[in-house]
Tab-separated table of C-alpha atoms and ligand atoms in Angstrom:
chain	number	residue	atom	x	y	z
X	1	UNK	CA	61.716	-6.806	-41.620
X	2	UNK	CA	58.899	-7.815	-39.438
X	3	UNK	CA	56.384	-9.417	-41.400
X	4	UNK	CA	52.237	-7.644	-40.959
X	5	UNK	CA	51.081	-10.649	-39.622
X	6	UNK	CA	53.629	-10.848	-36.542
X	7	UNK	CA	53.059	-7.220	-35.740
X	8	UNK	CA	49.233	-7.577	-35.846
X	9	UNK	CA	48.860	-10.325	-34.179
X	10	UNK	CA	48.350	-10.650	-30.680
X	11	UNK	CA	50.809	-13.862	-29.755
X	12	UNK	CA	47.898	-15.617	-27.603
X	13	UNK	CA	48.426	-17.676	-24.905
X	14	UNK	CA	49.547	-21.403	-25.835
X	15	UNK	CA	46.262	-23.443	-26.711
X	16	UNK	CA	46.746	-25.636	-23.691
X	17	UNK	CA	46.537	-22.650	-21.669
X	18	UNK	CA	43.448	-20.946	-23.178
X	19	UNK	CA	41.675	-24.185	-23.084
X	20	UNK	CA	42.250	-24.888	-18.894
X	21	UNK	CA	41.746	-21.288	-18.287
X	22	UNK	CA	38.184	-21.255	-20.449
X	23	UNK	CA	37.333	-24.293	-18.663
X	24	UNK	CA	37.912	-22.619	-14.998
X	25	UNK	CA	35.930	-19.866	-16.698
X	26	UNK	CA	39.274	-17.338	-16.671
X	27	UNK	CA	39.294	-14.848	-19.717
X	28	UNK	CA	40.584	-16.037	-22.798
X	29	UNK	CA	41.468	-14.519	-26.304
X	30	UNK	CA	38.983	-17.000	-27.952
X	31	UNK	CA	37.138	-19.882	-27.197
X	32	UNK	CA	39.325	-23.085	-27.697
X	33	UNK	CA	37.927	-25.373	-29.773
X	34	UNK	CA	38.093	-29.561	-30.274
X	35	UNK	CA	35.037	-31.707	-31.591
X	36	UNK	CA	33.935	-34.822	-29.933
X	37	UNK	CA	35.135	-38.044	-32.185
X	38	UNK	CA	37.532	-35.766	-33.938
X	39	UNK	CA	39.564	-38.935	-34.739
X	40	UNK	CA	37.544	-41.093	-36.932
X	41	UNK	CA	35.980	-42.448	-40.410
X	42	UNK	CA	35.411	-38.629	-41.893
X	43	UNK	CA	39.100	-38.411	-42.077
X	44	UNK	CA	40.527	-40.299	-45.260
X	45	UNK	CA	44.150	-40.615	-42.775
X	46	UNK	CA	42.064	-42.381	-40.356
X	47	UNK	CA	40.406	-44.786	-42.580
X	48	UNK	CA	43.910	-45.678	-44.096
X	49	UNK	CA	44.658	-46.860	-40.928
X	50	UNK	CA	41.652	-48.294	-40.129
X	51	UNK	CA	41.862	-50.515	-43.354
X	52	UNK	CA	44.561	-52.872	-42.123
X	53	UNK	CA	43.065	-53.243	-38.334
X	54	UNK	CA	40.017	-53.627	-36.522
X	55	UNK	CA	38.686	-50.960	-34.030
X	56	UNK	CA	39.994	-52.610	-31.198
X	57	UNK	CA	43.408	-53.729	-32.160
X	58	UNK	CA	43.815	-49.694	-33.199
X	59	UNK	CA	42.801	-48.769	-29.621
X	60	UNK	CA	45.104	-50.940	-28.152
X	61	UNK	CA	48.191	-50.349	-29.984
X	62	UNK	CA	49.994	-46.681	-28.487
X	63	UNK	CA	51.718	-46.072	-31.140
X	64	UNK	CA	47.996	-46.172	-33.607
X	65	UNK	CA	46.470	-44.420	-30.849
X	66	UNK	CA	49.021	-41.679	-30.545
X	67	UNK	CA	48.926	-41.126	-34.374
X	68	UNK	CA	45.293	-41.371	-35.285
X	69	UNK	CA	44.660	-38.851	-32.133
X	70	UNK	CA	47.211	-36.516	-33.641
X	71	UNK	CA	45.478	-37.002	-37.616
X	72	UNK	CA	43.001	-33.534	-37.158
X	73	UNK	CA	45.639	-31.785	-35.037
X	74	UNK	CA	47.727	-31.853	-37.729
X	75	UNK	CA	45.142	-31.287	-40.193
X	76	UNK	CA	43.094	-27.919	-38.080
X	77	UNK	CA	45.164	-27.434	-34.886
X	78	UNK	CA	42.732	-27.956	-32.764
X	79	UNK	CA	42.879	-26.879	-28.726
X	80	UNK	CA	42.084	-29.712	-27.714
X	81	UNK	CA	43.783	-33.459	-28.453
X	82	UNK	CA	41.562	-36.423	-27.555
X	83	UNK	CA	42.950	-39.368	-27.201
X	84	UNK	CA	42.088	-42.313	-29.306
X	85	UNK	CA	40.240	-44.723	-27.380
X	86	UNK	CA	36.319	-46.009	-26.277
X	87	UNK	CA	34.620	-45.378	-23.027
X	88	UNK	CA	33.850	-49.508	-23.078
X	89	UNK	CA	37.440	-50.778	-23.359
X	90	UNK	CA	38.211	-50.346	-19.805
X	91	UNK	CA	35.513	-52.933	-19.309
X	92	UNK	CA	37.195	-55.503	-20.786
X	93	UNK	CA	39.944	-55.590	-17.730
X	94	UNK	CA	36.401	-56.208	-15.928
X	95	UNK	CA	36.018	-59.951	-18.169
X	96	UNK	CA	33.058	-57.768	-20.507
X	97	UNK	CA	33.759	-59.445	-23.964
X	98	UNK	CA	33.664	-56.914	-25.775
X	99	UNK	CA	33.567	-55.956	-29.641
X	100	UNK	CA	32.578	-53.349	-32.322
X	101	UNK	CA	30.909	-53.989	-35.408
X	102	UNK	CA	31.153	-50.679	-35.809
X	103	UNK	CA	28.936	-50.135	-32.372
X	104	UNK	CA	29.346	-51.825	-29.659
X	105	UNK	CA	28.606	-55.382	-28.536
X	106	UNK	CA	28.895	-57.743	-26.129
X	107	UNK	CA	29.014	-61.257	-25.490
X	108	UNK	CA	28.042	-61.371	-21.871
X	109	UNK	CA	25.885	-58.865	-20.781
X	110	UNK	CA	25.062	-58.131	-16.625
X	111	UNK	CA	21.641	-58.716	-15.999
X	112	UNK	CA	21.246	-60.342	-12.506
X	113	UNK	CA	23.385	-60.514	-8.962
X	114	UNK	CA	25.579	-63.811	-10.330
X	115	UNK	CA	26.367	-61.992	-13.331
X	116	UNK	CA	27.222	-58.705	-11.092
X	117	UNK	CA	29.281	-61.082	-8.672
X	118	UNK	CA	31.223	-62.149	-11.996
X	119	UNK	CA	32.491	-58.247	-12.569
X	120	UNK	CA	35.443	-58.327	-10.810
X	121	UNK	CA	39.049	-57.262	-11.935
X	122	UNK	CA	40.508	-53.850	-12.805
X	123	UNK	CA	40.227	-51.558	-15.232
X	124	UNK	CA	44.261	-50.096	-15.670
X	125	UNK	CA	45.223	-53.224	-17.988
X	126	UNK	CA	42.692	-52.717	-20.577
X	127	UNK	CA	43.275	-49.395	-20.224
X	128	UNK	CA	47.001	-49.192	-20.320
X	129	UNK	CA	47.441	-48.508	-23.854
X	130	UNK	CA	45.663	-45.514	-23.705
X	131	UNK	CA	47.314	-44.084	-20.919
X	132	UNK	CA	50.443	-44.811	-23.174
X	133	UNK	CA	48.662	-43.118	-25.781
X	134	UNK	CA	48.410	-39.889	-23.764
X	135	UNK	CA	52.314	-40.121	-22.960
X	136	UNK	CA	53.031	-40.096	-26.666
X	137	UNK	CA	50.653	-37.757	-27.756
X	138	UNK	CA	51.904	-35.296	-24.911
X	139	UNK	CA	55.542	-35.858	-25.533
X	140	UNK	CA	54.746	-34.682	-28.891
X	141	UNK	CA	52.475	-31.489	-27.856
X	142	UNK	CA	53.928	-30.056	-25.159
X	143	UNK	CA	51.886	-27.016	-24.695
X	144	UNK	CA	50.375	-26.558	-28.145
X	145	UNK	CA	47.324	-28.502	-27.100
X	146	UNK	CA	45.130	-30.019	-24.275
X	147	UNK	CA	45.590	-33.692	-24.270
X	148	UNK	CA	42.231	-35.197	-23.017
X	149	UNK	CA	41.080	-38.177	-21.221
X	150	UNK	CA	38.015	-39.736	-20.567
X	151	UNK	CA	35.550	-42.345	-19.335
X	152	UNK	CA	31.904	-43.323	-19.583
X	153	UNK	CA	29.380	-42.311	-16.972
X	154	UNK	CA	28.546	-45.165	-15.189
X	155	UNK	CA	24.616	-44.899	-16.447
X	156	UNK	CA	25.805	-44.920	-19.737
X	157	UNK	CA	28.404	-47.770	-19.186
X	158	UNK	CA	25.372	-49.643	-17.552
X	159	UNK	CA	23.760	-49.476	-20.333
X	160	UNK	CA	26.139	-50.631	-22.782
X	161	UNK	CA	26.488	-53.892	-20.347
X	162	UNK	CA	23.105	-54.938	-19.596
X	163	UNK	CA	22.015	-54.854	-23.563
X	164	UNK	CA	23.351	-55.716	-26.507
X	165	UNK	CA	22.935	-53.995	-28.936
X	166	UNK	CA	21.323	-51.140	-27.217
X	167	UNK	CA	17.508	-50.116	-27.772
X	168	UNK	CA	17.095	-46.314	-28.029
X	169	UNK	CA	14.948	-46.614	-24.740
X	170	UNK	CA	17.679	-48.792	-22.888
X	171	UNK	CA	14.752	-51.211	-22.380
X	172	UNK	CA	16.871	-53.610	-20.006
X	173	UNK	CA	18.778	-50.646	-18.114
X	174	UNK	CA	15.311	-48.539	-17.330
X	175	UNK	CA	13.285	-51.400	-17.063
X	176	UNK	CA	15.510	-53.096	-14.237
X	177	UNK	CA	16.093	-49.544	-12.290
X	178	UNK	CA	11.931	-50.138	-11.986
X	179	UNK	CA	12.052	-53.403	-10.821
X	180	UNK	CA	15.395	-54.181	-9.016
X	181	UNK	CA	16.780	-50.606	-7.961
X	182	UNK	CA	18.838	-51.959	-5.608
X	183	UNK	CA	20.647	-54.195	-8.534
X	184	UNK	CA	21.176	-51.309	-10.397
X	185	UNK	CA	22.869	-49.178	-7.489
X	186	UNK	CA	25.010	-51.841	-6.996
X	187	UNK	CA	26.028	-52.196	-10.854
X	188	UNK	CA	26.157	-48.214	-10.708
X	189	UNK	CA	28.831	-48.341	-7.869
X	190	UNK	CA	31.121	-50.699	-9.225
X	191	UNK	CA	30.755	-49.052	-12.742
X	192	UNK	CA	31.744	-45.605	-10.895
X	193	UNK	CA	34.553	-47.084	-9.491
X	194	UNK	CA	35.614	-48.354	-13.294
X	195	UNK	CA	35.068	-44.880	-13.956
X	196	UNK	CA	37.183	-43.170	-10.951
X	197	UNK	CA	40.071	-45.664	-12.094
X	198	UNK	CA	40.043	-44.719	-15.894
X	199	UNK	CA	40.642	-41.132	-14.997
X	200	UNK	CA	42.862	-41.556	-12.109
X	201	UNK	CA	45.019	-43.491	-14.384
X	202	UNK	CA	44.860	-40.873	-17.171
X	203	UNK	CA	45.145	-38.164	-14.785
X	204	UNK	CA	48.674	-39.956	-14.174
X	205	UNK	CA	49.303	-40.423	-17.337
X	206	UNK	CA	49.463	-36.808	-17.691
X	207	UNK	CA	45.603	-35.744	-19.336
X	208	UNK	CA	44.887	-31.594	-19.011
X	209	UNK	CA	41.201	-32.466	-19.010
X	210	UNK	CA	38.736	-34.982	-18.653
X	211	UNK	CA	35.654	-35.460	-20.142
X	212	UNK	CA	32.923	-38.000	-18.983
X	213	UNK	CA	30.106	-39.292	-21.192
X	214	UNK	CA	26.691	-39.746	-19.991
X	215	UNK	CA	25.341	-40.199	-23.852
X	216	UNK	CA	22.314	-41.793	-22.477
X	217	UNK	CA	21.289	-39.597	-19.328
X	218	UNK	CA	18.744	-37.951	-21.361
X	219	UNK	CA	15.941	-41.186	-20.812
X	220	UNK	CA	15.955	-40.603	-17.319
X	221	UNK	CA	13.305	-37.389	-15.436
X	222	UNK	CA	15.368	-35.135	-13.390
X	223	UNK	CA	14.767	-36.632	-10.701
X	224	UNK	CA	15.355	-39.774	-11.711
X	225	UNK	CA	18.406	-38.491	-12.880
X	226	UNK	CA	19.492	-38.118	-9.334
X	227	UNK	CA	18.343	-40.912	-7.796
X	228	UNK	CA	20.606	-43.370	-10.354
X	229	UNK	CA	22.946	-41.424	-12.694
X	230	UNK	CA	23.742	-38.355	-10.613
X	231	UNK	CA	24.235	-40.153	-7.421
X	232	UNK	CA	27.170	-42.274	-9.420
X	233	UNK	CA	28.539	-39.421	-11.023
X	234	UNK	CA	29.003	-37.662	-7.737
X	235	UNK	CA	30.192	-41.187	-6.326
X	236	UNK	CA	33.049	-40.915	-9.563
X	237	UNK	CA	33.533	-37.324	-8.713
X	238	UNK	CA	34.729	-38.042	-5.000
X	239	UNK	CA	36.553	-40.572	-6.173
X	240	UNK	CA	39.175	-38.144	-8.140
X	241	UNK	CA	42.204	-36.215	-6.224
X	242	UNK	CA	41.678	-32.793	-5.159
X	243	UNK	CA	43.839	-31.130	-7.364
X	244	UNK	CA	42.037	-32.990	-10.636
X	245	UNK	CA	42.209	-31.632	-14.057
X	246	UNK	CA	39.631	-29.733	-15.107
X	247	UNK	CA	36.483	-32.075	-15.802
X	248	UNK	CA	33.908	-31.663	-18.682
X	249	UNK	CA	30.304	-33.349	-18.232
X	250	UNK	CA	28.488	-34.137	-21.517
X	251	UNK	CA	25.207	-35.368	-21.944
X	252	UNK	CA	22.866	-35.945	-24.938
X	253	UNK	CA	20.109	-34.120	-25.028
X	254	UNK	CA	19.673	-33.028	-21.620
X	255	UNK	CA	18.100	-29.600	-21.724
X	256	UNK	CA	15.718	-30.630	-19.025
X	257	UNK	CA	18.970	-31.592	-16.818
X	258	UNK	CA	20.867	-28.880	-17.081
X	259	UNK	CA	21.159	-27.753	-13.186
X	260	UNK	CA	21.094	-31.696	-12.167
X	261	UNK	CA	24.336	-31.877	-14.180
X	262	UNK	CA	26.209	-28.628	-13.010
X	263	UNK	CA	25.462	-30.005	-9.284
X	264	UNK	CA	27.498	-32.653	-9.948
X	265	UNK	CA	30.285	-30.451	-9.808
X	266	UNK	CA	31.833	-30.491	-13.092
X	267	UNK	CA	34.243	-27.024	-14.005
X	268	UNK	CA	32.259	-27.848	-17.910
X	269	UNK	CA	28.822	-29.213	-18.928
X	270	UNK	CA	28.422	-29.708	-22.877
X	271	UNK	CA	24.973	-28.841	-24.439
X	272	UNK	CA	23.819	-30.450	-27.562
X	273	UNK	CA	22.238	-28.037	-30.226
X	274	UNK	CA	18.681	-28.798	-28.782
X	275	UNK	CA	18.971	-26.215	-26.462
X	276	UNK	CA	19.244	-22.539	-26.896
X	277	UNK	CA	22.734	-21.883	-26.142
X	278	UNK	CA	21.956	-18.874	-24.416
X	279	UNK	CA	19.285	-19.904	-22.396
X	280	UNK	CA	21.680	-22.708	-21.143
X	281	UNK	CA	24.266	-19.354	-19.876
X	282	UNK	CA	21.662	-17.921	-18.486
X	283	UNK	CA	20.424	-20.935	-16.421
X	284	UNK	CA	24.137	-22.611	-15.442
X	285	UNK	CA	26.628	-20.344	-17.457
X	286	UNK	CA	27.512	-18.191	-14.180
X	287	UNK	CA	28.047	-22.052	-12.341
X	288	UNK	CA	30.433	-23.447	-14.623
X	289	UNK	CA	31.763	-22.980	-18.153
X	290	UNK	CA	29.949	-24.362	-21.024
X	291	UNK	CA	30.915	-26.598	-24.099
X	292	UNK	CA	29.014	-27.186	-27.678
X	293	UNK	CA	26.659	-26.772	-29.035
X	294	UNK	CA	26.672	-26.869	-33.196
X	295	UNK	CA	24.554	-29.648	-34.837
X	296	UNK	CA	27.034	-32.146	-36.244
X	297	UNK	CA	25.087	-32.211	-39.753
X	298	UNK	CA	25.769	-28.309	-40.190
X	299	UNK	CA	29.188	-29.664	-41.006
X	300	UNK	CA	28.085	-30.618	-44.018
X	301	UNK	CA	27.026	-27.208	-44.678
X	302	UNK	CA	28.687	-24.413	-47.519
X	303	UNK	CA	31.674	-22.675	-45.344
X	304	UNK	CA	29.980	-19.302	-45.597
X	305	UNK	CA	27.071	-20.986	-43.558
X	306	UNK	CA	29.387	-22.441	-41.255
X	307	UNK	CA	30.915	-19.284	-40.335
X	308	UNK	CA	27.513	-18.070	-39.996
X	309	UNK	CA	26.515	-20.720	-37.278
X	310	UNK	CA	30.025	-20.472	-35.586
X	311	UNK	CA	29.193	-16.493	-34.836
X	312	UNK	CA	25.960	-17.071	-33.687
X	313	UNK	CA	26.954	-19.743	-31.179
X	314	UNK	CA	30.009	-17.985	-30.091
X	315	UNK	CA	27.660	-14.668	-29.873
X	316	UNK	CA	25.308	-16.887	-27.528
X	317	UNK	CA	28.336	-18.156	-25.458
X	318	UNK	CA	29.685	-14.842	-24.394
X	319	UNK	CA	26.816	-15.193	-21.880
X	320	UNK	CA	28.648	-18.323	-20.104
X	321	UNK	CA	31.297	-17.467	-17.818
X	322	UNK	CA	33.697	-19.825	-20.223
X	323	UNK	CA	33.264	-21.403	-23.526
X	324	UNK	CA	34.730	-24.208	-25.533
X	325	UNK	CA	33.801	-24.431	-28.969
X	326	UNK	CA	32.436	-27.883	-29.930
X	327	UNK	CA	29.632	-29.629	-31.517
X	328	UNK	CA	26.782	-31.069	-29.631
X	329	UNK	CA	27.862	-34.520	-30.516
X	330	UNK	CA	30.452	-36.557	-32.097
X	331	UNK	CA	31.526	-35.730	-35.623
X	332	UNK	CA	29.667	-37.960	-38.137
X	333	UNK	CA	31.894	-40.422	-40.635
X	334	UNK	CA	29.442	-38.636	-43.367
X	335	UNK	CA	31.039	-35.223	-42.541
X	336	UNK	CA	33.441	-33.557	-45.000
X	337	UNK	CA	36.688	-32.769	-43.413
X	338	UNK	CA	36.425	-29.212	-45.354
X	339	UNK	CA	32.981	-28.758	-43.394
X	340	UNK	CA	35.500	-29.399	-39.954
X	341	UNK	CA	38.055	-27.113	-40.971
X	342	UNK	CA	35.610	-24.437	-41.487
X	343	UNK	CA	34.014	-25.013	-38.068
X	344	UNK	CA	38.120	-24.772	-36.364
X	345	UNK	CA	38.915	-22.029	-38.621
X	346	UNK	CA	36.016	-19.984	-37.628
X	347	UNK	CA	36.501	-20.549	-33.985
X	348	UNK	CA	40.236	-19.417	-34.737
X	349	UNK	CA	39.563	-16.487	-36.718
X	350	UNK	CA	37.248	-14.942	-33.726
X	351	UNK	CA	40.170	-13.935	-31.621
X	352	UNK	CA	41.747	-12.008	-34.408
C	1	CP3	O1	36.201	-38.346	-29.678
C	1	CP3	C1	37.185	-38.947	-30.110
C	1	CP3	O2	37.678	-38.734	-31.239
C	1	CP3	C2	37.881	-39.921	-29.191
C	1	CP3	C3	37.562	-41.288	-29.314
C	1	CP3	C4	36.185	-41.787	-28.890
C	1	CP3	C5	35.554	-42.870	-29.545
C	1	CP3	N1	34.434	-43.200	-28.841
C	1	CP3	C6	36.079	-43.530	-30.756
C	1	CP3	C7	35.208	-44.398	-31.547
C	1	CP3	C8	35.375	-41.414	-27.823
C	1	CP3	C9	35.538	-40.277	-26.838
C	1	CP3	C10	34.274	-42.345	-27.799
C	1	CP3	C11	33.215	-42.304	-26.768
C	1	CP3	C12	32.064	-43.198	-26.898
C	1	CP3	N2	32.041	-44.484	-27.338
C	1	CP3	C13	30.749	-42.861	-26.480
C	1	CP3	C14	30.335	-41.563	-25.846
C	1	CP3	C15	30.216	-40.512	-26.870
C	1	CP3	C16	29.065	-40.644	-27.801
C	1	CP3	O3	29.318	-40.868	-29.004
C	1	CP3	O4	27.929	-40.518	-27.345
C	1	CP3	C17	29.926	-43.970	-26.748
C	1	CP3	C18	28.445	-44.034	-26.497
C	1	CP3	C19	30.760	-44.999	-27.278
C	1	CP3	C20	30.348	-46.362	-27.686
C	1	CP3	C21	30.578	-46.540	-29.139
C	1	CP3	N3	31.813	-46.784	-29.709
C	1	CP3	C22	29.634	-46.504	-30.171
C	1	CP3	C23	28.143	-46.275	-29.993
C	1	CP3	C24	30.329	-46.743	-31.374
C	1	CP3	C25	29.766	-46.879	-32.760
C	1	CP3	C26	29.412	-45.527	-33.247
C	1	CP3	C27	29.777	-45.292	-34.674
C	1	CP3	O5	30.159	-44.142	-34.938
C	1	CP3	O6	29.673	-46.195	-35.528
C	1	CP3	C28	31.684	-46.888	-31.067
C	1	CP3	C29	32.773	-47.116	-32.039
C	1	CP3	C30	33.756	-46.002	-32.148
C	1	CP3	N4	34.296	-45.319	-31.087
C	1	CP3	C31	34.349	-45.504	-33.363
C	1	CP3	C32	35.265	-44.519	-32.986
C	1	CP3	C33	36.186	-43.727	-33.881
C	1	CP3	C34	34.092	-46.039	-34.768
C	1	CP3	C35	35.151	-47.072	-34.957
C	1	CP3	C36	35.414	-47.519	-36.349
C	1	CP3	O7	34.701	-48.420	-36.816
C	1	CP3	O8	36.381	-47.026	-36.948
């Protein structure tokens, strides 16, 4: 006998294909759906792990990578796989000592033409692990999921090495673009070639999708925006082949950039909840697709209320010419994992 559910339910396409095609803004049965820092400290799996190792040593051990990327698949079934790994850690093939305690810091930080002289090396040994990472992870997937890379913007990445820790304003970053612009476009250009080199060698590796991180865009005018962050990400852009997975552009915050970051020429730009989601469609949504937009802390939220928020964005999204479903920002460690399988499930349950 065939059971009610197989004869009622429409067999979709696999999840790796309904995530590229939303991303190249194709139709889809539902939005896919992965959150940003899906992997991490919310997850009692993940802090198992974490309990024998440091942050690092996790990153850089495949087989640790490959598992704790695979911990909420196996929990939700997510769309979308992303592998275990920090937009810094290529920097460390660059001599950046780097550690986490848990955010970033570093020993060395760029702040002058010496110290930019002293950046030299490649990113594709730090990074190696993670490629490996994506091999395993894939192997394992086959088509069940997207298995995505990424890699920092190179604003954000010059951020991260010219302070330490980092001030909310990125008082060393902004203050030098002011007074030595032409220091800055130089650290921007080699940090966009780190950049171009992460992905190329993920791309390799075998990513469906790539996401870049420009977390800390969102201090910078529009047109400031272009003059220093844009300009690199176009410069990490050119820098990819032609026939490039699809590539997602995220940016905290950045209502008032919204156009500056679809010119860059991304398939995806993901919107934190700060914006009106369908205000965002109706000013890019025809350009490329769009990704986000639910405020992480509504995670924390009764699943009724969840499922409430989920419509509304999705409702919002149908506006965009593709959507993935995802959170504005990175899943918090203060998150219940219940909260994140309501926010999957709910996604999920809208194709039905
Ligand atoms: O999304 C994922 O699950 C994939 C893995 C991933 C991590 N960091 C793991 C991580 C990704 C994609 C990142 C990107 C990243 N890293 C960004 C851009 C995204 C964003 O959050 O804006 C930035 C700015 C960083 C730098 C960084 N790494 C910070 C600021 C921190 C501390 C933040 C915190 O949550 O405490 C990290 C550490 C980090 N990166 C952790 C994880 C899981 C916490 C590590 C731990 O102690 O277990």
């Amino acid at each position: 006998m065939e059971s009610p559910v197989g004869e009622t339910r429409r067999p979709g396409p696999a999840a790796r294909e309904r995530f590229l095609r939303a991303a190249r803004g194709q139709p889809v049965d539902r939005p896919p759906v992965w959150l940003m820092r899906q992997a991490g400290r919310y997850l009692p799996e993940y802090r198992r792990v974490r309990e024998g190792s440091s942050f690092l040593e996790m990153c850089r051990d495949p087989d640790t990578a490959a598992e704790v990327s695979l911990q909420p698949y196996r929990r939700f079934g997510m769309d979308g796989v992303v592998v275990f790994s920090d937009i810094l850690l290529p920097l460390a093939g660059l001599g950046i000592e780097l550690d986490f305690d848990p955010g970033p810091r570093i020993a060395n930080p760029i702040r002058s033409r010496p110290d930019l002289a002293n950046l030299d090396g490649s990113a594709a040994g730090a990074i190696a692990p993670t490629c490996e990472a994506i091999r395993r992870i894939k192997a394992e997937l086959g088509d069940a999921a997207a298995v995505i890379g990424f890699a920092g913007a190179p604003w954000t990445l010059a951020a991260y090495v010219t302070e330490s820790p980092l001030s909310r304003e990125l008082t060393t970053l902004v203050g030098l673009s002011y007074r030595e612009p032409a220091l800055v476009d130089r650290l921007l250009d080699r940090l966009a070639e780190v950049a171009a080199e992460t992905l190329c060698e993920q791309i390799a590796a075998g990513a469906d999708a790539l996401q870049i991180f420009d977390t800390w865009a969102d201090v910078l005018s529009p047109e400031r925006f272009e003059r220093f962050a844009g300009r690199a990400l176009r410069r990490v852009v050119s820098l990819l082949p032609a026939d490039r997975p699809p590539l997602i552009l995220f940016a905290r915050g950045s209502t008032h950039l919204l156009e500056a970051l679809a010119d860059v020429g991304p398939e995806v730009v993901s919107v934190d909840w700060r914006i009106d989601f369908a205000e965002a469609a109706r000013r890019v949504g025809g350009r490329v697709s769009l990704q986000g937009n639910l405020d992480p802390l509504a995670l924390t939220a009764p699943r009724e209320r969840i499922e409430a928020e989920v419509a509304a964005m999705l409702a919002k999204g149908r506006a965009a010419r593709g959507h993935i479903a995802n959170l504005g920002h990175g899943v918090l460690p203060s998150v219940p994992p219940e909260g994140v399988g309501a926010f999957v499930q709910a996604v999920q349950r809208s194709g039905e």
